[in-house]
Amino acid sequence: MKWKEQLLSLEPYKPGRPIESVKKEFGLDQVVKLASNENPFGTSQKVVAALQSVLSSFAIYPDGYAANLRSAVSEFLKVDEEQLIFGNGADNLIQIISRAFLSPGKNTVMANPSFSQYKHNAIIDGAEIREIPLIDGEHDLDAMLQAIDENTAVIWVCSPNNPTGIHISREKMTSFLKKVPEETLVVIDDAYHDYVVADDFYDAVEFVNQYKNLIVLRTFSKIYGIASLRVGYGVAHQDIIRVLEPAREPFNVNTLGQIAAVAALSDQDYVNECRRKNREGMKQFEEFCEEHQLHYFPSQANFILIDFGTNGDEVFQYLLQKGYIVRSGNALGYASSVRVTVGSNEENSGVIEAMKQYLQEKASLTN
């Protein structure tokens, strides 16, 4: 078989453990998943009502143009409909961008650690990857600028960054955008922007008309709570969207996802409530870390990366046996940490208690 050589050594994306498999493995009645940064409060009741009222035939293909969703997002963001592209989640848009811009002889710049799919797709498309280490969990924008040359096609900026949760300030982001060459695409991955409460944050969409080499990616999988339906979108100058569209597969956003996203977007009261609850939950974890002198990054997202000073796989496995699925830092570039999604008050209290038990047992073994 004449495979692309880069595929032979490339591992597929590994999602968090499924709840049912963990129940079966450890004989547990209840398991809480806090590994994939989903919304623990589910979705708006407006979404539930909209999906329950669907009467259309499932034999008909989705609207490939996503007309109703396009109109709703256009009105919500105050951008032209031609400035939007939709995907089967933001992951699909990352893939589309990589296919459209990256190839052998081109290079792409990204932070490290950051969201794995930037690098994953670049490897498949044969581009050179230039990874710039984070500084205290934050993008080193100056070093990223220095890494650009005449063959740099795409720069990926994740803010708040996954897995650290650190955001880039408006001042730093605008200074960065001004210095990127016009022929190099900047991708701002805005997946967690709805959770940000920092005063110095920005609205990335406001940059789109000013910088014609920018695309902003957003998703309905996080605070809107419809991750299973896979809906994401990009906002950019019409010229960028026009070139990207042929790289998008037809009918890539399913009918139920489009309906759910329109309904989700209409309930901003629910979004605001989820943001408030998320900050309350984040405070629970921060207080736990400070009480036990554990390092953590001050996250503006819906997850927190906690350094236990030991193998992250060990902490992951211990919590798994207690019925809590988190994400080991070994897969995220922080080997002594675990990343925990902020859950409900009850879920947070439960996993924190399990973490305390781990620390107590660890301390007893070393005494």
Tab-separated table of C-alpha atoms in Angstrom:
chain	number	residue	atom	x	y	z
A	1	MET	CA	0.000	0.000	0.000
A	2	LYS	CA	1.288	3.447	-0.911
A	3	TRP	CA	0.469	5.173	2.363
A	4	LYS	CA	1.669	8.641	3.257
A	5	GLU	CA	4.725	7.810	5.332
A	6	GLN	CA	3.741	10.218	8.110
A	7	LEU	CA	0.581	8.201	8.811
A	8	LEU	CA	2.498	5.057	9.663
A	9	SER	CA	3.846	6.468	12.938
A	10	LEU	CA	0.985	8.876	13.755
A	11	GLU	CA	-1.315	7.957	16.642
A	12	PRO	CA	-5.042	8.729	16.372
A	13	TYR	CA	-6.630	11.211	18.769
A	14	LYS	CA	-7.423	9.527	22.078
A	15	PRO	CA	-10.607	10.874	23.696
A	16	GLY	CA	-11.416	10.516	27.381
A	17	ARG	CA	-12.516	7.135	28.681
A	18	PRO	CA	-16.229	6.350	28.110
A	19	ILE	CA	-18.323	6.301	31.292
A	20	GLU	CA	-19.823	2.863	30.674
A	21	SER	CA	-16.452	1.170	30.153
A	22	VAL	CA	-15.138	2.626	33.422
A	23	LYS	CA	-18.232	1.433	35.279
A	24	LYS	CA	-17.731	-2.066	33.910
A	25	GLU	CA	-13.978	-2.197	34.577
A	26	PHE	CA	-14.154	-1.088	38.208
A	27	GLY	CA	-17.643	-2.290	39.143
A	28	LEU	CA	-18.896	1.235	39.796
A	29	ASP	CA	-22.512	2.373	39.849
A	30	GLN	CA	-21.696	6.004	39.207
A	31	VAL	CA	-18.906	7.600	37.190
A	32	VAL	CA	-18.340	11.299	36.566
A	33	LYS	CA	-16.534	12.360	33.405
A	34	LEU	CA	-14.382	15.456	33.881
A	35	ALA	CA	-11.926	14.836	31.061
A	36	SER	CA	-13.181	16.438	27.845
A	37	ASN	CA	-14.171	19.975	28.895
A	38	GLU	CA	-17.867	19.417	28.231
A	39	ASN	CA	-20.601	21.468	29.875
A	40	PRO	CA	-21.648	19.620	33.066
A	41	PHE	CA	-24.980	21.438	33.045
A	42	GLY	CA	-25.994	20.107	29.646
A	43	THR	CA	-27.713	22.367	27.183
A	44	SER	CA	-30.434	24.991	27.166
A	45	GLN	CA	-34.037	23.802	27.375
A	46	LYS	CA	-34.582	25.756	24.180
A	47	VAL	CA	-32.329	23.235	22.453
A	48	VAL	CA	-34.277	20.321	23.914
A	49	ALA	CA	-37.561	21.841	22.751
A	50	ALA	CA	-36.208	22.565	19.273
A	51	LEU	CA	-34.969	19.012	18.786
A	52	GLN	CA	-38.197	17.506	20.098
A	53	SER	CA	-40.161	19.461	17.520
A	54	VAL	CA	-38.146	18.214	14.529
A	55	LEU	CA	-40.528	16.652	12.029
A	56	SER	CA	-38.408	16.645	8.869
A	57	SER	CA	-37.414	13.408	7.190
A	58	PHE	CA	-34.022	12.028	8.109
A	59	ALA	CA	-33.679	10.721	4.564
A	60	ILE	CA	-32.957	14.234	3.316
A	61	TYR	CA	-29.414	15.615	3.317
A	62	PRO	CA	-28.649	18.564	5.615
A	63	ASP	CA	-28.647	22.077	4.231
A	64	GLY	CA	-25.098	22.264	2.888
A	65	TYR	CA	-25.137	26.047	3.162
A	66	ALA	CA	-26.495	25.954	6.747
A	67	ALA	CA	-28.746	28.868	5.819
A	68	ASN	CA	-30.724	29.201	9.065
A	69	LEU	CA	-27.675	28.749	11.253
A	70	ARG	CA	-25.660	31.088	9.042
A	71	SER	CA	-28.321	33.754	9.383
A	72	ALA	CA	-28.518	33.353	13.170
A	73	VAL	CA	-24.740	33.520	13.684
A	74	SER	CA	-24.438	36.435	11.254
A	75	GLU	CA	-27.051	38.405	13.182
A	76	PHE	CA	-25.604	37.471	16.577
A	77	LEU	CA	-22.034	38.485	15.666
A	78	LYS	CA	-22.977	41.393	13.376
A	79	VAL	CA	-20.916	40.020	10.484
A	80	ASP	CA	-21.812	39.276	6.863
A	81	GLU	CA	-23.035	35.776	6.081
A	82	GLU	CA	-20.205	35.439	3.547
A	83	GLN	CA	-17.716	35.787	6.404
A	84	LEU	CA	-18.779	32.451	7.931
A	85	ILE	CA	-17.800	28.837	7.357
A	86	PHE	CA	-19.297	25.920	9.294
A	87	GLY	CA	-17.792	22.623	10.309
A	88	ASN	CA	-18.475	19.311	11.991
A	89	GLY	CA	-17.042	20.819	15.147
A	90	ALA	CA	-14.062	23.181	15.218
A	91	ASP	CA	-11.825	20.132	14.665
A	92	ASN	CA	-13.256	19.848	11.157
A	93	LEU	CA	-12.365	23.480	10.477
A	94	ILE	CA	-8.794	22.905	11.665
A	95	GLN	CA	-8.610	20.037	9.196
A	96	ILE	CA	-10.036	22.203	6.391
A	97	ILE	CA	-7.534	24.984	7.076
A	98	SER	CA	-4.653	22.521	7.133
A	99	ARG	CA	-5.757	20.971	3.851
A	100	ALA	CA	-6.098	24.388	2.221
A	101	PHE	CA	-2.818	25.935	3.421
A	102	LEU	CA	-0.298	23.268	4.409
A	103	SER	CA	1.854	21.031	2.226
A	104	PRO	CA	5.506	19.929	1.885
A	105	GLY	CA	7.698	23.024	1.656
A	106	LYS	CA	5.355	25.063	3.899
A	107	ASN	CA	5.688	25.466	7.649
A	108	THR	CA	3.278	26.190	10.463
A	109	VAL	CA	3.912	27.834	13.852
A	110	MET	CA	2.152	26.895	17.082
A	111	ALA	CA	2.607	26.955	20.832
A	112	ASN	CA	3.674	23.856	22.735
A	113	PRO	CA	1.802	22.428	24.536
A	114	SER	CA	-1.437	23.440	22.868
A	115	PHE	CA	-4.384	21.716	21.188
A	116	SER	CA	-3.044	18.558	19.563
A	117	GLN	CA	-5.005	18.752	16.320
A	118	TYR	CA	-2.961	21.655	14.927
A	119	LYS	CA	0.140	19.476	14.841
A	120	HIS	CA	-1.749	16.300	13.955
A	121	ASN	CA	-3.182	17.733	10.750
A	122	ALA	CA	0.057	19.484	9.822
A	123	ILE	CA	1.877	16.154	10.020
A	124	ILE	CA	-0.673	14.517	7.723
A	125	ASP	CA	-0.340	17.352	5.205
A	126	GLY	CA	3.455	17.118	5.218
A	127	ALA	CA	4.242	20.603	6.506
A	128	GLU	CA	7.189	21.540	8.722
A	129	ILE	CA	6.054	22.145	12.300
A	130	ARG	CA	7.606	24.888	14.391
A	131	GLU	CA	6.603	24.547	18.040
A	132	ILE	CA	7.312	27.399	20.433
A	133	PRO	CA	7.390	26.473	24.144
A	134	LEU	CA	4.928	28.193	26.441
A	135	ILE	CA	6.200	30.545	29.122
A	136	ASP	CA	4.384	29.938	32.418
A	137	GLY	CA	1.508	28.399	30.485
A	138	GLU	CA	1.198	31.329	28.079
A	139	HIS	CA	2.009	31.735	24.384
A	140	ASP	CA	5.436	33.245	23.715
A	141	LEU	CA	4.146	35.533	20.970
A	142	ASP	CA	7.495	37.215	20.376
A	143	ALA	CA	9.193	33.870	19.730
A	144	MET	CA	6.324	32.815	17.496
A	145	LEU	CA	6.843	35.953	15.410
A	146	GLN	CA	10.559	35.221	15.159
A	147	ALA	CA	9.776	31.729	13.841
A	148	ILE	CA	7.941	33.108	10.809
A	149	ASP	CA	9.651	33.087	7.424
A	150	GLU	CA	8.598	33.295	3.772
A	151	ASN	CA	7.296	29.696	3.904
A	152	THR	CA	5.111	30.106	6.996
A	153	ALA	CA	1.527	29.446	5.933
A	154	VAL	CA	-0.404	29.246	9.220
A	155	ILE	CA	0.067	30.383	12.825
A	156	TRP	CA	-2.186	28.774	15.454
A	157	VAL	CA	-3.103	30.753	18.575
A	158	CYS	CA	-5.282	29.075	21.207
A	159	SER	CA	-6.643	31.552	23.754
A	160	PRO	CA	-7.522	30.524	26.406
A	161	ASN	CA	-4.949	27.857	25.718
A	162	ASN	CA	-5.695	24.179	26.047
A	163	PRO	CA	-4.369	22.613	28.319
A	164	THR	CA	-3.272	25.523	30.544
A	165	GLY	CA	-6.331	27.777	30.375
A	166	ILE	CA	-4.180	30.924	30.116
A	167	HIS	CA	-5.625	33.699	27.938
A	168	ILE	CA	-3.849	36.330	25.868
A	169	SER	CA	-4.625	39.939	26.727
A	170	ARG	CA	-6.097	42.326	24.187
A	171	GLU	CA	-2.925	44.431	24.214
A	172	LYS	CA	-0.674	41.457	23.489
A	173	MET	CA	-2.977	40.029	20.830
A	174	THR	CA	-3.340	43.285	18.895
A	175	SER	CA	0.419	43.875	19.019
A	176	PHE	CA	0.971	40.354	17.682
A	177	LEU	CA	-1.538	40.647	14.847
A	178	LYS	CA	0.022	43.893	13.650
A	179	LYS	CA	3.395	42.181	13.214
A	180	VAL	CA	2.342	39.009	11.383
A	181	PRO	CA	3.028	39.243	7.618
A	182	GLU	CA	-0.137	39.724	5.567
A	183	GLU	CA	0.506	36.561	3.538
A	184	THR	CA	0.504	34.344	6.674
A	185	LEU	CA	-2.826	33.140	8.056
A	186	VAL	CA	-3.442	33.579	11.777
A	187	VAL	CA	-5.943	31.188	13.366
A	188	ILE	CA	-7.328	32.270	16.729
A	189	ASP	CA	-8.902	29.203	18.318
A	190	ASP	CA	-11.646	30.774	20.404
A	191	ALA	CA	-13.235	27.560	21.711
A	192	TYR	CA	-13.296	28.702	25.340
A	193	HIS	CA	-13.925	32.424	24.887
A	194	ASP	CA	-17.433	32.215	26.383
A	195	TYR	CA	-15.953	31.231	29.744
A	196	VAL	CA	-13.540	34.167	30.006
A	197	VAL	CA	-14.237	36.807	32.664
A	198	ALA	CA	-10.867	38.598	32.582
A	199	ASP	CA	-11.156	42.356	32.060
A	200	ASP	CA	-8.260	42.464	29.596
A	201	PHE	CA	-9.713	39.886	27.183
A	202	TYR	CA	-10.837	40.786	23.667
A	203	ASP	CA	-13.611	39.924	21.229
A	204	ALA	CA	-11.636	38.250	18.459
A	205	VAL	CA	-14.417	38.782	15.918
A	206	GLU	CA	-13.749	42.515	16.126
A	207	PHE	CA	-10.299	41.882	14.626
A	208	VAL	CA	-11.608	40.124	11.524
A	209	ASN	CA	-12.378	43.170	9.393
A	210	GLN	CA	-9.109	44.819	10.389
A	211	TYR	CA	-6.870	41.840	9.607
A	212	LYS	CA	-7.618	40.075	6.333
A	213	ASN	CA	-5.202	37.254	7.210
A	214	LEU	CA	-7.172	36.178	10.312
A	215	ILE	CA	-9.772	33.483	10.954
A	216	VAL	CA	-11.479	33.002	14.326
A	217	LEU	CA	-12.739	29.531	15.231
A	218	ARG	CA	-15.605	28.952	17.645
A	219	THR	CA	-17.639	25.950	18.730
A	220	PHE	CA	-21.006	24.951	20.137
A	221	SER	CA	-19.390	21.997	21.931
A	222	LYS	CA	-18.314	23.818	25.089
A	223	ILE	CA	-20.522	26.313	26.922
A	224	TYR	CA	-23.490	25.676	24.589
A	225	GLY	CA	-23.451	22.021	25.584
A	226	ILE	CA	-24.112	20.260	22.261
A	227	ALA	CA	-20.765	18.514	21.815
A	228	SER	CA	-22.421	15.314	20.579
A	229	LEU	CA	-23.961	17.140	17.618
A	230	ARG	CA	-20.640	18.595	16.420
A	231	VAL	CA	-21.079	22.176	15.264
A	232	GLY	CA	-18.308	24.728	14.891
A	233	TYR	CA	-17.754	27.812	12.761
A	234	GLY	CA	-15.094	30.169	11.515
A	235	VAL	CA	-15.257	33.931	10.998
A	236	ALA	CA	-12.940	35.631	8.521
A	237	HIS	CA	-12.731	38.057	5.618
A	238	GLN	CA	-14.821	36.923	2.644
A	239	ASP	CA	-11.672	36.254	0.581
A	240	ILE	CA	-10.462	33.643	3.090
A	241	ILE	CA	-13.862	31.952	3.302
A	242	ARG	CA	-14.136	31.848	-0.481
A	243	VAL	CA	-10.867	29.892	-0.781
A	244	LEU	CA	-11.596	27.596	2.160
A	245	GLU	CA	-15.059	26.529	0.993
A	246	PRO	CA	-13.880	24.101	-1.729
A	247	ALA	CA	-11.854	22.256	0.925
A	248	ARG	CA	-14.989	21.743	3.020
A	249	GLU	CA	-16.813	18.509	2.382
A	250	PRO	CA	-20.494	18.927	1.396
A	251	PHE	CA	-23.197	18.478	4.052
A	252	ASN	CA	-20.578	18.501	6.820
A	253	VAL	CA	-22.929	19.870	9.510
A	254	ASN	CA	-25.872	17.589	10.229
A	255	THR	CA	-29.478	18.752	10.363
A	256	LEU	CA	-29.977	18.219	14.102
A	257	GLY	CA	-26.757	20.053	14.850
A	258	GLN	CA	-27.859	23.058	12.825
A	259	ILE	CA	-31.247	23.190	14.555
A	260	ALA	CA	-29.714	22.775	18.001
A	261	ALA	CA	-27.077	25.459	17.399
A	262	VAL	CA	-29.685	28.033	16.368
A	263	ALA	CA	-31.676	27.331	19.517
A	264	ALA	CA	-28.560	27.351	21.723
A	265	LEU	CA	-27.441	30.702	20.360
A	266	SER	CA	-30.835	32.222	21.204
A	267	ASP	CA	-30.478	31.499	24.931
A	268	GLN	CA	-27.713	33.790	26.147
A	269	ASP	CA	-29.202	33.809	29.642
A	270	TYR	CA	-28.267	30.139	29.854
A	271	VAL	CA	-24.754	30.895	28.605
A	272	ASN	CA	-24.320	33.592	31.226
A	273	GLU	CA	-25.540	31.247	33.969
A	274	CYS	CA	-23.109	28.526	32.886
A	275	ARG	CA	-20.266	31.046	32.914
A	276	ARG	CA	-21.180	32.099	36.459
A	277	LYS	CA	-21.368	28.504	37.702
A	278	ASN	CA	-18.066	27.721	36.028
A	279	ARG	CA	-16.301	30.494	37.934
A	280	GLU	CA	-17.804	29.237	41.194
A	281	GLY	CA	-16.535	25.757	40.410
A	282	MET	CA	-13.110	27.054	39.441
A	283	LYS	CA	-12.852	28.699	42.850
A	284	GLN	CA	-13.396	25.294	44.500
A	285	PHE	CA	-10.368	23.879	42.683
A	286	GLU	CA	-8.218	26.952	43.285
A	287	GLU	CA	-8.924	26.804	47.023
A	288	PHE	CA	-8.046	23.101	47.049
A	289	CYS	CA	-4.750	23.765	45.261
A	290	GLU	CA	-3.806	26.597	47.571
A	291	GLU	CA	-4.692	24.568	50.665
A	292	HIS	CA	-2.417	21.725	49.550
A	293	GLN	CA	0.251	23.929	47.918
A	294	LEU	CA	-0.255	22.442	44.464
A	295	HIS	CA	0.780	24.472	41.444
A	296	TYR	CA	-1.967	25.362	38.968
A	297	PHE	CA	-2.383	27.791	36.106
A	298	PRO	CA	-5.030	30.510	36.646
A	299	SER	CA	-7.450	29.260	34.014
A	300	GLN	CA	-10.004	31.360	32.161
A	301	ALA	CA	-11.513	28.253	30.553
A	302	ASN	CA	-13.721	25.474	31.998
A	303	PHE	CA	-10.813	23.285	33.097
A	304	ILE	CA	-7.825	23.499	35.387
A	305	LEU	CA	-4.373	21.905	35.089
A	306	ILE	CA	-3.141	20.780	38.522
A	307	ASP	CA	0.451	19.701	39.173
A	308	PHE	CA	0.627	16.870	41.736
A	309	GLY	CA	4.397	16.562	41.449
A	310	THR	CA	4.140	12.927	40.450
A	311	ASN	CA	3.251	10.865	37.390
A	312	GLY	CA	-0.018	12.190	35.976
A	313	ASP	CA	-0.977	8.668	34.900
A	314	GLU	CA	-0.831	7.572	38.529
A	315	VAL	CA	-3.217	10.322	39.635
A	316	PHE	CA	-5.462	9.621	36.654
A	317	GLN	CA	-5.651	5.914	37.500
A	318	TYR	CA	-6.349	6.559	41.184
A	319	LEU	CA	-9.214	8.928	40.404
A	320	LEU	CA	-10.533	6.523	37.774
A	321	GLN	CA	-10.923	3.820	40.409
A	322	LYS	CA	-12.837	6.322	42.526
A	323	GLY	CA	-15.255	6.983	39.649
A	324	TYR	CA	-13.797	10.221	38.255
A	325	ILE	CA	-12.467	10.424	34.710
A	326	VAL	CA	-9.918	13.224	34.298
A	327	ARG	CA	-7.112	13.720	31.767
A	328	SER	CA	-3.548	12.755	32.530
A	329	GLY	CA	-1.013	15.467	31.808
A	330	ASN	CA	1.247	12.893	30.174
A	331	ALA	CA	-0.727	13.276	26.959
A	332	LEU	CA	-0.813	17.067	27.273
A	333	GLY	CA	2.825	17.995	27.780
A	334	TYR	CA	2.645	18.258	31.581
A	335	ALA	CA	3.649	14.826	32.818
A	336	SER	CA	3.190	15.499	36.551
A	337	SER	CA	-0.246	17.072	36.182
A	338	VAL	CA	-3.854	16.210	35.488
A	339	ARG	CA	-6.387	18.379	33.682
A	340	VAL	CA	-9.810	18.462	35.286
A	341	THR	CA	-12.982	19.832	33.721
A	342	VAL	CA	-14.934	22.064	36.085
A	343	GLY	CA	-18.156	20.230	36.886
A	344	SER	CA	-21.173	20.922	39.034
A	345	ASN	CA	-20.677	21.854	42.689
A	346	GLU	CA	-21.348	18.253	43.713
A	347	GLU	CA	-19.017	16.794	41.075
A	348	ASN	CA	-16.247	19.207	41.997
A	349	SER	CA	-16.582	18.405	45.696
A	350	GLY	CA	-16.463	14.688	44.938
A	351	VAL	CA	-13.334	14.720	42.787
A	352	ILE	CA	-11.594	17.119	45.186
A	353	GLU	CA	-12.294	14.717	48.052
A	354	ALA	CA	-10.818	11.888	45.968
A	355	MET	CA	-7.767	14.060	45.261
A	356	LYS	CA	-7.359	14.695	48.987
A	357	GLN	CA	-7.465	10.953	49.617
A	358	TYR	CA	-4.774	10.468	47.002
A	359	LEU	CA	-2.537	13.057	48.654
A	360	GLN	CA	-3.096	11.505	52.090
A	361	GLU	CA	-2.244	8.008	50.858
A	362	LYS	CA	0.786	9.324	48.990
A	363	ALA	CA	2.001	11.126	52.121
A	364	SER	CA	1.554	8.029	54.295
A	365	LEU	CA	3.726	5.992	51.929
A	366	THR	CA	6.573	8.501	52.075
A	367	ASN	CA	6.553	8.871	55.878
